[in-house]
Tab-separated table of N, CA and C in Angstrom:
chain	number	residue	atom	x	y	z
A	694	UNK	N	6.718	0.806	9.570
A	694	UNK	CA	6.185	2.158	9.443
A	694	UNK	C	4.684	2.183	9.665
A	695	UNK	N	4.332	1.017	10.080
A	695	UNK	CA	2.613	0.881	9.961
A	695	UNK	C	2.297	0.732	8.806
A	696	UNK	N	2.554	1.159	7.745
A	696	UNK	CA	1.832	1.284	6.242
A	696	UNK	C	2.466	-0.541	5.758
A	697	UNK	N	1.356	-0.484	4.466
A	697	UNK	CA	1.784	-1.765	3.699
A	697	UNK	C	1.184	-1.391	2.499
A	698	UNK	N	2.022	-1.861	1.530
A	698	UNK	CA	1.571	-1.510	-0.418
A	698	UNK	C	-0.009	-2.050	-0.291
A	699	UNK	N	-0.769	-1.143	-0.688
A	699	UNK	CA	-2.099	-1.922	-0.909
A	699	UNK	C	-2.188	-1.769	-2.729
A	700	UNK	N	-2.165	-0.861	-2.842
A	700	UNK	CA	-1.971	-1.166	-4.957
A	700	UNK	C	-1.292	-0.145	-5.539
A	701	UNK	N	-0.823	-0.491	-6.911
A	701	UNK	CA	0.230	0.007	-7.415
A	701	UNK	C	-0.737	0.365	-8.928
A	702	UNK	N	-0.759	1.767	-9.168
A	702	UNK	CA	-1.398	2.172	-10.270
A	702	UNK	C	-0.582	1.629	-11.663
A	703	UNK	N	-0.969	1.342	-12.492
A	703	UNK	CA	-0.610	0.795	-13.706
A	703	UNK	C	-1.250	1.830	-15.160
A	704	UNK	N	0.002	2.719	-15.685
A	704	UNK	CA	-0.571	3.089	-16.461
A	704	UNK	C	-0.082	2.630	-17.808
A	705	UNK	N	-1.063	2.635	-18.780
A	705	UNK	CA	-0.396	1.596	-20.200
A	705	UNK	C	0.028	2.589	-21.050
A	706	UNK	N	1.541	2.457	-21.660
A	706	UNK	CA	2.626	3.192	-22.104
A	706	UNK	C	2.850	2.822	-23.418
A	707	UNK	N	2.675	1.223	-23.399
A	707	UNK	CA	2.483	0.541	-24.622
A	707	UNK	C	3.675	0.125	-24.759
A	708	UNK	N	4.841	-0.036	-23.964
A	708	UNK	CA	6.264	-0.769	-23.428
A	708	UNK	C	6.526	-1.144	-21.988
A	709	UNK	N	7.393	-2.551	-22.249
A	709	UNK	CA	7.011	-3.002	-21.054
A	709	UNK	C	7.969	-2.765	-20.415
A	710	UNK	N	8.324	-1.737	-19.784
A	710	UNK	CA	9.044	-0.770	-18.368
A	710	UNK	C	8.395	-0.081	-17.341
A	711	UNK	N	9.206	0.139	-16.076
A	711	UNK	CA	8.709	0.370	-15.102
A	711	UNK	C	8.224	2.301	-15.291
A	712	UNK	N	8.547	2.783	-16.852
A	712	UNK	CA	7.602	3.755	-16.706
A	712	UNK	C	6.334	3.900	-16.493
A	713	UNK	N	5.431	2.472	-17.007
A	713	UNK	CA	3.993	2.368	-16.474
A	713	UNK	C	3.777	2.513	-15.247
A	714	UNK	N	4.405	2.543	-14.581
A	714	UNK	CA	3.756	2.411	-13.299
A	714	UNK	C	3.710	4.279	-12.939
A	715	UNK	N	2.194	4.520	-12.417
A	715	UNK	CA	1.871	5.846	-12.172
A	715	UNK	C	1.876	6.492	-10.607
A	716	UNK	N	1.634	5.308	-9.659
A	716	UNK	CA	1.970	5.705	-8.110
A	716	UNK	C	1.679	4.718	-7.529
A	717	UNK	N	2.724	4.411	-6.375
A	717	UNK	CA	2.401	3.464	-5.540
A	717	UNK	C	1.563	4.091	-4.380
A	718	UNK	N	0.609	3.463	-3.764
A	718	UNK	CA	0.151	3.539	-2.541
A	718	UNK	C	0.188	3.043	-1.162
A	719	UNK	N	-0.126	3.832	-0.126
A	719	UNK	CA	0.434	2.656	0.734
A	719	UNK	C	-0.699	3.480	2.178
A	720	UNK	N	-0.899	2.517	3.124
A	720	UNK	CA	-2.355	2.687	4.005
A	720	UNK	C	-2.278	2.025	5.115
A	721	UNK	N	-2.267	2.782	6.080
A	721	UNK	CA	-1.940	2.296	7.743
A	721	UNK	C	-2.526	0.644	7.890
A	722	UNK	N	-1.746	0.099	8.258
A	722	UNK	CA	-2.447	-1.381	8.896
A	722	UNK	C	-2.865	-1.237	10.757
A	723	UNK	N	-4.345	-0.972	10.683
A	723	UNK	CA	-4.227	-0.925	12.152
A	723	UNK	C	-5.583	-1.737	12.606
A	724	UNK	N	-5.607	-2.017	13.258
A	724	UNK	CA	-6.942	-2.584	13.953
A	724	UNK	C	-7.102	-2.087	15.838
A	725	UNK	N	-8.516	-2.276	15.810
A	725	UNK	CA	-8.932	-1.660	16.642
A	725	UNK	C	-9.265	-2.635	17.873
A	726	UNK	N	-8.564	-2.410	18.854
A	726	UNK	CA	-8.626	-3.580	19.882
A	726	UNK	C	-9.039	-2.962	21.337
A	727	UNK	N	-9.334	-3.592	22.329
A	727	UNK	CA	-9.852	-3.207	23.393
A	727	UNK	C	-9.126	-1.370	23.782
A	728	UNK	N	-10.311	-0.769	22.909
A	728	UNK	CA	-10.594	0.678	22.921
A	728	UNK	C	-8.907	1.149	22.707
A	729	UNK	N	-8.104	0.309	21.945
A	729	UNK	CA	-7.433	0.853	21.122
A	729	UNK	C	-7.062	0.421	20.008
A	730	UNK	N	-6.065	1.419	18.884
A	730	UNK	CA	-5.593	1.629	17.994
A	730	UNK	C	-4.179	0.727	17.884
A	731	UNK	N	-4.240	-0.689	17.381
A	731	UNK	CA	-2.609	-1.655	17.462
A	731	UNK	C	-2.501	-1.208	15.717
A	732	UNK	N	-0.973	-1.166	15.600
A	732	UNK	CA	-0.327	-1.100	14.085
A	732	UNK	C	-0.300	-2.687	14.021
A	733	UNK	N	-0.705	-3.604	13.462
A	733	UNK	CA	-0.809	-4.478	12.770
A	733	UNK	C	0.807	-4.616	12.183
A	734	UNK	N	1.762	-5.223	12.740
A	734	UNK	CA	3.173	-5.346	11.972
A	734	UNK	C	3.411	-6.504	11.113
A	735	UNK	N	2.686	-7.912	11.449
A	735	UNK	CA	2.696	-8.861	10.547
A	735	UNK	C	1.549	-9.163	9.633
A	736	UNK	N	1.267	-9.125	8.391
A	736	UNK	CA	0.562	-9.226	8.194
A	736	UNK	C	0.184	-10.557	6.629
């Protein structure tokens, strides 16, 4: 999809379940190569 998890918000609930967790994020992998835009697929 181009994107890759870059961080996962952690909020403290004060039990240890996956309700802490507040949003995942996620952020194009691309780099910029002879005057273009490549999606980065392995990374």
């Amino acid at each position: 999809s181009g994107c890759m998890l870059s961080g996962i918000n952690v909020q403290e609930t004060g039990s240890r379940s996956a309700d802490n967790i507040g949003g995942v994020y996620y952020r194009p992998v691309q780099i910029y190569i002879n005057n273009a835009w490549r999606t980065v697929s392995s990374v």
